[in-house]
JSON list of C-alpha atoms in Angstrom, two decimals:
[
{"chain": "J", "resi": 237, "resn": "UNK", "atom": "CA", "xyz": [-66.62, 39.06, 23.42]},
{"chain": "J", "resi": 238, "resn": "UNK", "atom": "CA", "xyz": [-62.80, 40.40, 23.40]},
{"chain": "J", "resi": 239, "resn": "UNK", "atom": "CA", "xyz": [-62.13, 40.88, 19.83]},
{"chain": "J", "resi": 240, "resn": "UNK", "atom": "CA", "xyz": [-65.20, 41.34, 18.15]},
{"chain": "J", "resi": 241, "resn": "UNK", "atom": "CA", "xyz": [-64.36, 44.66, 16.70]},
{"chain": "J", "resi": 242, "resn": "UNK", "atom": "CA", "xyz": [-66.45, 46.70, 19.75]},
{"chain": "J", "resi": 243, "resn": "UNK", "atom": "CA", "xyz": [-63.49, 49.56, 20.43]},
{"chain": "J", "resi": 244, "resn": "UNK", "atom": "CA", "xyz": [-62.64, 49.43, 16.22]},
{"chain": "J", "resi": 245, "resn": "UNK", "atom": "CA", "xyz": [-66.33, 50.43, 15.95]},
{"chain": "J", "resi": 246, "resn": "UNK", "atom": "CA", "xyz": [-66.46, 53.43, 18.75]},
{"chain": "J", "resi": 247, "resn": "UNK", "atom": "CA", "xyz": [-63.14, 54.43, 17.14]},
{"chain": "J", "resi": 248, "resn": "UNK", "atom": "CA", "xyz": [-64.76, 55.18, 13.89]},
{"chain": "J", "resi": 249, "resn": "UNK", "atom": "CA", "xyz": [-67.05, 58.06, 15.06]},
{"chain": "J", "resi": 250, "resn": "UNK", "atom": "CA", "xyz": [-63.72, 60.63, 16.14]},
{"chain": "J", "resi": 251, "resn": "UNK", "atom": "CA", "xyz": [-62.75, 59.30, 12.82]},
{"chain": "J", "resi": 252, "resn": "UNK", "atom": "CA", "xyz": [-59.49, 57.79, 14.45]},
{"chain": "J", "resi": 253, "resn": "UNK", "atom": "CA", "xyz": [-60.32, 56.02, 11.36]},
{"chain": "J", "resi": 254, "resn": "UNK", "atom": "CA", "xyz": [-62.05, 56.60, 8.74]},
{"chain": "J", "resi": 255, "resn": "UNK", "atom": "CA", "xyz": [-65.03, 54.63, 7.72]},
{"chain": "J", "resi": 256, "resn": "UNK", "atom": "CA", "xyz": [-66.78, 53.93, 4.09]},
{"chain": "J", "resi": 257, "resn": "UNK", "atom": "CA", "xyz": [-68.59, 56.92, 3.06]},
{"chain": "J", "resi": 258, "resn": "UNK", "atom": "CA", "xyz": [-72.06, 56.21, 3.51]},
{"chain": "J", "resi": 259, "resn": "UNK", "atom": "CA", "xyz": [-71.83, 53.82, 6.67]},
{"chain": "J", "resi": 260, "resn": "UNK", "atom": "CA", "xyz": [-71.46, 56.17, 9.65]},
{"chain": "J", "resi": 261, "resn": "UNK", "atom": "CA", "xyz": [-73.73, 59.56, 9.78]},
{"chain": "J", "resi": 262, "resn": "UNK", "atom": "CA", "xyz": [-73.80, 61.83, 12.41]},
{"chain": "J", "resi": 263, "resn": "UNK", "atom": "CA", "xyz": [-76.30, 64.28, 13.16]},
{"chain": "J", "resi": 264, "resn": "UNK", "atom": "CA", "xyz": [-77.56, 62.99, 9.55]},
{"chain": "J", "resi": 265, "resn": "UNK", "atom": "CA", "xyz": [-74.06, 64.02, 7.92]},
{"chain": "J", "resi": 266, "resn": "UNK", "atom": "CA", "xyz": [-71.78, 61.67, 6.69]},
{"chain": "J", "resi": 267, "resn": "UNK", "atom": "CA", "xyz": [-68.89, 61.59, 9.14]},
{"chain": "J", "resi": 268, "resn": "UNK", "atom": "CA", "xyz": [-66.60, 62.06, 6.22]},
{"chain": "J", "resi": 269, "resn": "UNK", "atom": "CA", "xyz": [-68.00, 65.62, 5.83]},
{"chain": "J", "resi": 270, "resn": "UNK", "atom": "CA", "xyz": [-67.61, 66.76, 8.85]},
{"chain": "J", "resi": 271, "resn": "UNK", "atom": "CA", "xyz": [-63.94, 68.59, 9.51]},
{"chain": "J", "resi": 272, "resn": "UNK", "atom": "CA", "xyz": [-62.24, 66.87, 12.18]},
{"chain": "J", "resi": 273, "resn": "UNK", "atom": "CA", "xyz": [-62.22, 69.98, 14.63]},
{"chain": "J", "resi": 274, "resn": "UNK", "atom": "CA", "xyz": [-65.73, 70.73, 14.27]},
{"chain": "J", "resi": 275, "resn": "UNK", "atom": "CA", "xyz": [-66.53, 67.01, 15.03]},
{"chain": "J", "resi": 276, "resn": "UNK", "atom": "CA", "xyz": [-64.16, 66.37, 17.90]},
{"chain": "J", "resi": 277, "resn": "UNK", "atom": "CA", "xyz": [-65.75, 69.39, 19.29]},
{"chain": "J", "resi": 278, "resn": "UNK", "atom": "CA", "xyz": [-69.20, 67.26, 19.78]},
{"chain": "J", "resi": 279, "resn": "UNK", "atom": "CA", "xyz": [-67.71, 64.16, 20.89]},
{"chain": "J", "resi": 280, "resn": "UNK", "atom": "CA", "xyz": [-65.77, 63.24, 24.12]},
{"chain": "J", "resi": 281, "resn": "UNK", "atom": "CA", "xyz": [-64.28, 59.71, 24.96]},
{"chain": "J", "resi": 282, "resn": "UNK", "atom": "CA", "xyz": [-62.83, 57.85, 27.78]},
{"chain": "J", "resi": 283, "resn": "UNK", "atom": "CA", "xyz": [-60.39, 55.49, 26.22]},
{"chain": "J", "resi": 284, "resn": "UNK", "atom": "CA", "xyz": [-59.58, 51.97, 26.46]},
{"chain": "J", "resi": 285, "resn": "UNK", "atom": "CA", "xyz": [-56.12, 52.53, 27.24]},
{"chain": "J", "resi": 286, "resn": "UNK", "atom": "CA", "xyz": [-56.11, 56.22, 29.77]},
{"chain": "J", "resi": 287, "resn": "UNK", "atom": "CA", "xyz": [-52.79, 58.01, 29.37]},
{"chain": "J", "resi": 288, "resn": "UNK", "atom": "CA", "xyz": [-52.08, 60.58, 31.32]},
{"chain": "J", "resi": 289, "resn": "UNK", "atom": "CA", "xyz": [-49.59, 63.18, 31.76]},
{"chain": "J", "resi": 290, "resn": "UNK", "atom": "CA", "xyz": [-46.87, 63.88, 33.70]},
{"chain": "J", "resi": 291, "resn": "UNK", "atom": "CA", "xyz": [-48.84, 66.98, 35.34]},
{"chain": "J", "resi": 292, "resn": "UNK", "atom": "CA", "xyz": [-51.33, 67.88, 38.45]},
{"chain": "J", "resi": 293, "resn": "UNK", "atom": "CA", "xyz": [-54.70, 65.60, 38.64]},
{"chain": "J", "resi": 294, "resn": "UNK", "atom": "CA", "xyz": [-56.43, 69.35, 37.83]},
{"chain": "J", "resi": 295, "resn": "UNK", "atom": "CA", "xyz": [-54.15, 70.12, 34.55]},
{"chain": "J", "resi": 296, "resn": "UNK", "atom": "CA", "xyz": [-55.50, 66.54, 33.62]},
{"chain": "J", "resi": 297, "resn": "UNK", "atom": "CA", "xyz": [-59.36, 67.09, 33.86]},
{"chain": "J", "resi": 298, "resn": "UNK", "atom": "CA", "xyz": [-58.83, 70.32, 32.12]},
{"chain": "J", "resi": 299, "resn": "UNK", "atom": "CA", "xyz": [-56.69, 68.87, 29.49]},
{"chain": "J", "resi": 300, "resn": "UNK", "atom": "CA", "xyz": [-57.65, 70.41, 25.76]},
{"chain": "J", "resi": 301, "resn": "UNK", "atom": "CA", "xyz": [-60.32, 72.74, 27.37]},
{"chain": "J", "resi": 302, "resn": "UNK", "atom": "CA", "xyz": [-60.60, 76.42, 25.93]},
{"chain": "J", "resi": 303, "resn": "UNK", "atom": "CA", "xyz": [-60.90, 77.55, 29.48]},
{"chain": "J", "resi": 304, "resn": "UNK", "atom": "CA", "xyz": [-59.74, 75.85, 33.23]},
{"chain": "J", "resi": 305, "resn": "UNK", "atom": "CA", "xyz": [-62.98, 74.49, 34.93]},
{"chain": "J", "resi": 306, "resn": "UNK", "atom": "CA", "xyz": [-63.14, 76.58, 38.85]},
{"chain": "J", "resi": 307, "resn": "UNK", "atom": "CA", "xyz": [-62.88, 74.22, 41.64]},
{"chain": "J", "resi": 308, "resn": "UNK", "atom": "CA", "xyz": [-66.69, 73.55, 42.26]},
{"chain": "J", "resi": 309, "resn": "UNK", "atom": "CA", "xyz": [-66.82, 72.27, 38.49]},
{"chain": "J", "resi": 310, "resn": "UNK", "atom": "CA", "xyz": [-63.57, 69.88, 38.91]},
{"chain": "J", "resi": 311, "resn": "UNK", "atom": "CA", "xyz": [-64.93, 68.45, 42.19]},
{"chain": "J", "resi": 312, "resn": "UNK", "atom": "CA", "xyz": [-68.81, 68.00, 40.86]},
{"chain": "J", "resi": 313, "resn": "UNK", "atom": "CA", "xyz": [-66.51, 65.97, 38.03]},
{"chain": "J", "resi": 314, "resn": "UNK", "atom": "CA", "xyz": [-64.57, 64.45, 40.52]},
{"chain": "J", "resi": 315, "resn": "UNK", "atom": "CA", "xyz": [-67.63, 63.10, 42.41]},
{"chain": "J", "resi": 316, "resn": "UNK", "atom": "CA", "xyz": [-69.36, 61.78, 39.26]},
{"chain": "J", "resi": 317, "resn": "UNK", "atom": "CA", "xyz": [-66.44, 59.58, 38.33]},
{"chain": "J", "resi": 318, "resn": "UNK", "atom": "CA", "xyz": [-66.08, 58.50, 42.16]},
{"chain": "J", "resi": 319, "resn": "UNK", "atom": "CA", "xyz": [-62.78, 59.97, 42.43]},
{"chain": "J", "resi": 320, "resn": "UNK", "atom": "CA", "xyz": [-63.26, 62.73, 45.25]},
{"chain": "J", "resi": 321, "resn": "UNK", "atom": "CA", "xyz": [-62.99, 60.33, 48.20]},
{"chain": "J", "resi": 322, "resn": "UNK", "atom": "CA", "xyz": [-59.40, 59.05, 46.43]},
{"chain": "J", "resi": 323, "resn": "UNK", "atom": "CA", "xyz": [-58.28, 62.56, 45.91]},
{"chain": "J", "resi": 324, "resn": "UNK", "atom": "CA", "xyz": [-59.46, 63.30, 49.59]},
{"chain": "J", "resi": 325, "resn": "UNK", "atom": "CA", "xyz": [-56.03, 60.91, 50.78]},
{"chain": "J", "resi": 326, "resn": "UNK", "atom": "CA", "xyz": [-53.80, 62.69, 48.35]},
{"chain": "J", "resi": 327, "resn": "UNK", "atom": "CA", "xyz": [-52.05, 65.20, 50.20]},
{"chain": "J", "resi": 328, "resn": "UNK", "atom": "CA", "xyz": [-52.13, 67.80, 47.49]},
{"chain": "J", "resi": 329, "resn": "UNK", "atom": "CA", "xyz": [-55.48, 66.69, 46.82]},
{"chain": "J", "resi": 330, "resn": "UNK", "atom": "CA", "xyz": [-56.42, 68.11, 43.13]},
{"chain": "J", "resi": 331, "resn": "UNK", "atom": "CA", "xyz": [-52.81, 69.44, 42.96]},
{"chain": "J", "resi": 332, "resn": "UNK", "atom": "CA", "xyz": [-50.94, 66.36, 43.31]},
{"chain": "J", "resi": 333, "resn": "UNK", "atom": "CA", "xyz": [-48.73, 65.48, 41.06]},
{"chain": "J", "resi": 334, "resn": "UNK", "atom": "CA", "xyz": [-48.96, 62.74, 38.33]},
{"chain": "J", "resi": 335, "resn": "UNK", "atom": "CA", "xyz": [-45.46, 60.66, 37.71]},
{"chain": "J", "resi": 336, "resn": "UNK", "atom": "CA", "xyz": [-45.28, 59.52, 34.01]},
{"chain": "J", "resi": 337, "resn": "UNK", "atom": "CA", "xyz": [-48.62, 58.33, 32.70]},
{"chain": "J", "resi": 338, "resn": "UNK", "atom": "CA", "xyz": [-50.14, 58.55, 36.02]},
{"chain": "J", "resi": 339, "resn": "UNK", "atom": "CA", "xyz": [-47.58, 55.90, 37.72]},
{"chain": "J", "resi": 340, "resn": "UNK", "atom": "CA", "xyz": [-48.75, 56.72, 40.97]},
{"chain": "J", "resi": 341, "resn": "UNK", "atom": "CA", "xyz": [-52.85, 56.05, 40.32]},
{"chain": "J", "resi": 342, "resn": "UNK", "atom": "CA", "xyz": [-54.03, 52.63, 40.35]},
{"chain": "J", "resi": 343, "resn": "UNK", "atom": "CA", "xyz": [-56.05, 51.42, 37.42]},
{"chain": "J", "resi": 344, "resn": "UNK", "atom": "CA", "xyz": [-59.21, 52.49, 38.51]},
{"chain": "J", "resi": 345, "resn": "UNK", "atom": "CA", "xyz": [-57.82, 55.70, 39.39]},
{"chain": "J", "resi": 346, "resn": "UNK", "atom": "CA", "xyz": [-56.65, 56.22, 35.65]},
{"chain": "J", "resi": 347, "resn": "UNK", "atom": "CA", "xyz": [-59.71, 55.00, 34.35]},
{"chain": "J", "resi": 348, "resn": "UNK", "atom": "CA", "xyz": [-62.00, 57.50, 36.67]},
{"chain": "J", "resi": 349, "resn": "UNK", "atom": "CA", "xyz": [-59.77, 60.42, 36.33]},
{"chain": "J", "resi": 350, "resn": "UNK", "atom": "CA", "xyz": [-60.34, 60.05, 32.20]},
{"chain": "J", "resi": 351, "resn": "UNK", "atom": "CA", "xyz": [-63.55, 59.70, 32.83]},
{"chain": "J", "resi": 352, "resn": "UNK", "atom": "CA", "xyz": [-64.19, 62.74, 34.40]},
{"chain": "J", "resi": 353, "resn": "UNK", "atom": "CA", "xyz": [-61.49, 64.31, 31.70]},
{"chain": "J", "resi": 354, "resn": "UNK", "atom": "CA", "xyz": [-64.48, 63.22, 29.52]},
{"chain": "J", "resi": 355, "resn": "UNK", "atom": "CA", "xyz": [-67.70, 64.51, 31.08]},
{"chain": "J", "resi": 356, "resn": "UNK", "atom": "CA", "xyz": [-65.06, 68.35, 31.42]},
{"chain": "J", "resi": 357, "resn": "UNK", "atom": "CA", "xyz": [-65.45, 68.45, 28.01]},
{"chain": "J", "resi": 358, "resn": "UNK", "atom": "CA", "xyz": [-69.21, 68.63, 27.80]},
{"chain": "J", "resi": 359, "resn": "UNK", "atom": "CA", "xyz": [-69.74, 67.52, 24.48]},
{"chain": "J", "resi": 360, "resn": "UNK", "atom": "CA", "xyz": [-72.83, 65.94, 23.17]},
{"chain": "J", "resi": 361, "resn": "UNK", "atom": "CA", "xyz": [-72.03, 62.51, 22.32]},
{"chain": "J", "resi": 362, "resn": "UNK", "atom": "CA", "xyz": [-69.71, 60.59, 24.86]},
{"chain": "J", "resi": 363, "resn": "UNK", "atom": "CA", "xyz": [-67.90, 57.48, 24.46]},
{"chain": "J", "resi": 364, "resn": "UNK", "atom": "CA", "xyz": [-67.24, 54.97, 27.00]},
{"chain": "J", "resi": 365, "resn": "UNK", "atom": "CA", "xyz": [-64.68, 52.32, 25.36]},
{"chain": "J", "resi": 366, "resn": "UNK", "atom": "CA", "xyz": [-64.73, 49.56, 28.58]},
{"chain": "J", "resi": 367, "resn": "UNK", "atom": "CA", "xyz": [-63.34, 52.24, 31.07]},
{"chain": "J", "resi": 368, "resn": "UNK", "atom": "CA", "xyz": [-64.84, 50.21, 33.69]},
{"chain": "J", "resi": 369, "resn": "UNK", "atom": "CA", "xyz": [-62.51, 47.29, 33.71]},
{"chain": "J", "resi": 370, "resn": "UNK", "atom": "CA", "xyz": [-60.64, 47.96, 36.67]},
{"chain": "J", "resi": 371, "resn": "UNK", "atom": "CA", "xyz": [-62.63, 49.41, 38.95]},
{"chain": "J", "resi": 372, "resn": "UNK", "atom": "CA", "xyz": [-65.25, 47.17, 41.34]},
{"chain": "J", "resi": 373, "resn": "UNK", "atom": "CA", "xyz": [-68.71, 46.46, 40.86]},
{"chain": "J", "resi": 374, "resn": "UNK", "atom": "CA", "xyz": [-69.75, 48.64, 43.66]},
{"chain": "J", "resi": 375, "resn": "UNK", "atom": "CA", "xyz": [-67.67, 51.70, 42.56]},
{"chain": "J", "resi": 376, "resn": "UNK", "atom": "CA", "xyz": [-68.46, 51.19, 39.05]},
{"chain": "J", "resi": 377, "resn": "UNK", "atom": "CA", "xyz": [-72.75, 51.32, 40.21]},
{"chain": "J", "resi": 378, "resn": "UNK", "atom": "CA", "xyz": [-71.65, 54.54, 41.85]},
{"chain": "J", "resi": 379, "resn": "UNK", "atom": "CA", "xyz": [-70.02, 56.39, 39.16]},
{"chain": "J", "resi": 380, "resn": "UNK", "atom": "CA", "xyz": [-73.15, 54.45, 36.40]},
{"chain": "J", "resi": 381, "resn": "UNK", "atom": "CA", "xyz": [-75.70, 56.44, 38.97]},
{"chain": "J", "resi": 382, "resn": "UNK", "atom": "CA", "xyz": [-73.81, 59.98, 38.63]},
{"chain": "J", "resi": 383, "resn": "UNK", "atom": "CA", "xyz": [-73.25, 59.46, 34.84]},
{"chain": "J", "resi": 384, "resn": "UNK", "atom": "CA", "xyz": [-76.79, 58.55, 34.24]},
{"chain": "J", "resi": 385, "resn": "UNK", "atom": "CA", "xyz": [-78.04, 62.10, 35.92]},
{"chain": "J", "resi": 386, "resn": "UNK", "atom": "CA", "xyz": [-75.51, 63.98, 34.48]},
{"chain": "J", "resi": 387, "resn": "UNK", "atom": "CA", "xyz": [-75.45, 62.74, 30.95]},
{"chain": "J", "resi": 388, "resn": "UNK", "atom": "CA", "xyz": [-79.54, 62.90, 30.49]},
{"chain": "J", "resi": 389, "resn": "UNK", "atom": "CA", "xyz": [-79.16, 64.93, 27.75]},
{"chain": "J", "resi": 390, "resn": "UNK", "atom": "CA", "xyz": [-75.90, 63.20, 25.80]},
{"chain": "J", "resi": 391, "resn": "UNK", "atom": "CA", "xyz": [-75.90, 60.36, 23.26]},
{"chain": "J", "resi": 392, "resn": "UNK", "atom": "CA", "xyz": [-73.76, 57.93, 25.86]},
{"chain": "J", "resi": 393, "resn": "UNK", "atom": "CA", "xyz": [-71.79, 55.12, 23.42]},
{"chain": "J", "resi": 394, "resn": "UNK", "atom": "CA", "xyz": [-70.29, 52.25, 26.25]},
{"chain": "J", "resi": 395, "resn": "UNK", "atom": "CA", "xyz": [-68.16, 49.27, 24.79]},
{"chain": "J", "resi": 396, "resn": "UNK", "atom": "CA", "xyz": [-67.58, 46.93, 27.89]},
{"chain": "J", "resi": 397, "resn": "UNK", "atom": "CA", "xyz": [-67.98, 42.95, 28.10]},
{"chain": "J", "resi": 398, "resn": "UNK", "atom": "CA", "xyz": [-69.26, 43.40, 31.56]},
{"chain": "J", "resi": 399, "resn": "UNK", "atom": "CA", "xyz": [-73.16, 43.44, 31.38]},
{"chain": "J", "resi": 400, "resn": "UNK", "atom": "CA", "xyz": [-74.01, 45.07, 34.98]},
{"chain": "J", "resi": 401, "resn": "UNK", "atom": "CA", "xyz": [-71.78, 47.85, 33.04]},
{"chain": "J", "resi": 402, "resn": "UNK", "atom": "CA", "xyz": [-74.19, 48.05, 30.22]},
{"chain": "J", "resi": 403, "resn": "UNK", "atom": "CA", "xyz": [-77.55, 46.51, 31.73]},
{"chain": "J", "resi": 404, "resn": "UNK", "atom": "CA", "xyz": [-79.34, 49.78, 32.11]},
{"chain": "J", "resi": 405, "resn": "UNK", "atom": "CA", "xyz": [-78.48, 50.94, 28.10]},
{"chain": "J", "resi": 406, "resn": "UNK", "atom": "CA", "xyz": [-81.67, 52.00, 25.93]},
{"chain": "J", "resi": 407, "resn": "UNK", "atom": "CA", "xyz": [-80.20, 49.76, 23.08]},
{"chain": "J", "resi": 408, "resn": "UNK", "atom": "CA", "xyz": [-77.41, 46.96, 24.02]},
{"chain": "J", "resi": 409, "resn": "UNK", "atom": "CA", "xyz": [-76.07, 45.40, 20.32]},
{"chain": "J", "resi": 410, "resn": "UNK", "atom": "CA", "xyz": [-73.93, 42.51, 20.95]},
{"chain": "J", "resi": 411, "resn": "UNK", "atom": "CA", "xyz": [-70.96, 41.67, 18.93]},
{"chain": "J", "resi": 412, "resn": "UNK", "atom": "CA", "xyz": [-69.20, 38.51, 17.78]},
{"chain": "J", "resi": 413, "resn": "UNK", "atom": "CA", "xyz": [-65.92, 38.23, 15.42]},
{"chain": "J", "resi": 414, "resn": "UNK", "atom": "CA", "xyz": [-67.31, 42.18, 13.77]},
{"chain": "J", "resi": 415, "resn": "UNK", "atom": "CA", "xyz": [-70.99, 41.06, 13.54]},
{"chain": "J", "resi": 416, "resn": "UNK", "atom": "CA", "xyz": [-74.15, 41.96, 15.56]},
{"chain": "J", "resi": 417, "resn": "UNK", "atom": "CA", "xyz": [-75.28, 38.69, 16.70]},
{"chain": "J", "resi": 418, "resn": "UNK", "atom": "CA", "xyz": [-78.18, 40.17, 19.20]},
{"chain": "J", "resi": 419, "resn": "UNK", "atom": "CA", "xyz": [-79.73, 43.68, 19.47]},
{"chain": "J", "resi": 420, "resn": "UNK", "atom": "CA", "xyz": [-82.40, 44.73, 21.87]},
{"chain": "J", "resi": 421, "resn": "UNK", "atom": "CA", "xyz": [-82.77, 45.65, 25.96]},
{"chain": "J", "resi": 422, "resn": "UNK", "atom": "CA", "xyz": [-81.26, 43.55, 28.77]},
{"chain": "J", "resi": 423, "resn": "UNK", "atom": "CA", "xyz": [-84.59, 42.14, 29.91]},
{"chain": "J", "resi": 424, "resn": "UNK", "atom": "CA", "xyz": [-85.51, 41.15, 25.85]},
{"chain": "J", "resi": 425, "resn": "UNK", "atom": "CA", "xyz": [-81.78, 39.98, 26.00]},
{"chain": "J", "resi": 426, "resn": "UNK", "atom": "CA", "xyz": [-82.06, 38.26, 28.79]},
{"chain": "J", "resi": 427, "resn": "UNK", "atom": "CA", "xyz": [-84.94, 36.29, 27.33]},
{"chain": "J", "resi": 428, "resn": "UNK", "atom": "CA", "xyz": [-83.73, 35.21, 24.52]},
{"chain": "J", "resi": 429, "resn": "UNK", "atom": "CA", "xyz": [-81.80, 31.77, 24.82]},
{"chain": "J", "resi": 430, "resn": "UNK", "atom": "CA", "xyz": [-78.65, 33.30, 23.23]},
{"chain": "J", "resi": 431, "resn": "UNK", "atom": "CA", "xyz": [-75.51, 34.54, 23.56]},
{"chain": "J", "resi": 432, "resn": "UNK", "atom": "CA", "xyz": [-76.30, 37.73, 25.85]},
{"chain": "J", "resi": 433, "resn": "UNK", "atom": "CA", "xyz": [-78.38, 35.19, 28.06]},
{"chain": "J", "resi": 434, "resn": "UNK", "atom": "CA", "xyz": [-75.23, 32.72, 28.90]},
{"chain": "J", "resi": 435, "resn": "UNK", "atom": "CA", "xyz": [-73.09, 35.50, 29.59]},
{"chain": "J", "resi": 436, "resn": "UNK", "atom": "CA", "xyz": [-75.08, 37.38, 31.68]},
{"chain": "J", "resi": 437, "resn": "UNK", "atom": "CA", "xyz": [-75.81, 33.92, 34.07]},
{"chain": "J", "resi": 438, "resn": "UNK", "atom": "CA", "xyz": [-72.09, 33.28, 33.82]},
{"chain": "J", "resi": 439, "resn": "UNK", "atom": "CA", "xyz": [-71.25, 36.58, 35.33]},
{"chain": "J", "resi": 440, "resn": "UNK", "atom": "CA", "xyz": [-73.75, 36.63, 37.87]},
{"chain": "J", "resi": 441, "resn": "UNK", "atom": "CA", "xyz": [-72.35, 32.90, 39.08]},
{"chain": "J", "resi": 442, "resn": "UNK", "atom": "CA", "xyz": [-68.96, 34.76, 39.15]},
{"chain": "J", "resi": 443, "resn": "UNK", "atom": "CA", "xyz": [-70.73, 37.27, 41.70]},
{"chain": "J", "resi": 444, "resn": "UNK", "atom": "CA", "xyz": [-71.70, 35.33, 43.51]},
{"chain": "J", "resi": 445, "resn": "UNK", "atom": "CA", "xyz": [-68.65, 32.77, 44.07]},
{"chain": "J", "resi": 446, "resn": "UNK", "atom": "CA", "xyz": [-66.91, 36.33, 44.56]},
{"chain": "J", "resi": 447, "resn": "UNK", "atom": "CA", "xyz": [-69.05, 37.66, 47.59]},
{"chain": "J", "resi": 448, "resn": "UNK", "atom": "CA", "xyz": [-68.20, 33.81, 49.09]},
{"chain": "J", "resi": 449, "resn": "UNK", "atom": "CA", "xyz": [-64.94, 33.87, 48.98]}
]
């Protein structure tokens, strides 16, 4: 649900703040020990809120990165976040210019285009804080398929309150007012007569009045 703490939680683990010692390990080391460069270093995150700057759509992927990515690894990036067929009607393509905080993207834009600022980075653990909201069910499918073959290896975090965002998780830990009220996969979810249940029928009658109308 909106509100139950889900973005507070994946906000802890860059240490945007800073949890009890004890509660949060990583790698088996308290997050508390780790210094804050070495563990930003193995963890990458697509925000809730995307800002971007005022500069090209290239100088954003590359953002923070010890060396610029060559064009075959921006447009593999590109692709993955379903972006390249957006930048394709751009007539500077990769080039074009941002106004401030990406003015000229729409939503979905913004959210994809920090998405594949994300993946650039290449770090080990990725977070996903509901950077799917405005994009559409079919583009969203798109870019889960090129994440899932691209991020094999990663530990992949994903806050959203969408479930055909999350369905496909190992682990799916659902949240209400800061506590876990369900844990397990969508089909023992789905199961159960609880919370996870009633929202995932709710959204699928919400598909379906959508493709109607």
């Amino acid at each position: 649900p909106v509100g139950s703490g889900k973005s507070t939680l994946l906000n802890l683990i860059p240490r945007l703040y800073n949890p009890p010692r004890g509660t949060l390990l990583v790698d088996g080391v308290d997050i508390l020990d780790w210094s804050l460069p070495a563990l930003r270093r193995v963890v990458a995150m697509a925000p809730q809120e995307t800002f971007l700057f005022s500069e090209s759509i290239r100088a954003n992927v590359n953002f923070a990165l010890d060396r610029e990515l060559d064009e075959e690894e921006v447009q593999h990036l590109v692709r993955i976040a379903a972006l390249e067929e957006d930048i394709s009607q751009f007539p500077q393509r990769l080039d074009t210019l941002l106004g401030e905080r990406g003015i000229n993207l729409s939503g979905g834009q913004k959210q994809r285009t920090s998405i594949s600022r994300a993946l650039a980075a290449g770090s080990p653990i990725l977070l996903l804080d509901d950077c799917f909201s405005s994009v559409d069910t079919g583009t969203e499918e798109k870019i889960l398929r090129g994440l899932r073959s691209h991020t094999g290896n990663k530990t992949t975090l994903t806050v959203s309150h969408r479930i055909s965002t999350i369905k496909d998780s190992d682990l799916i830990v659902v949240l209400e007012r800061g506590r876990i009220i369900q844990r397990g996969t969508h089909a023992e979810l789905v199961r159960q007569d609880g919370y996870y249940a009633a929202l995932h029928e709710k959204q699928l009658l919400q598909e379906r009045i959508e493709k109607l109308s």
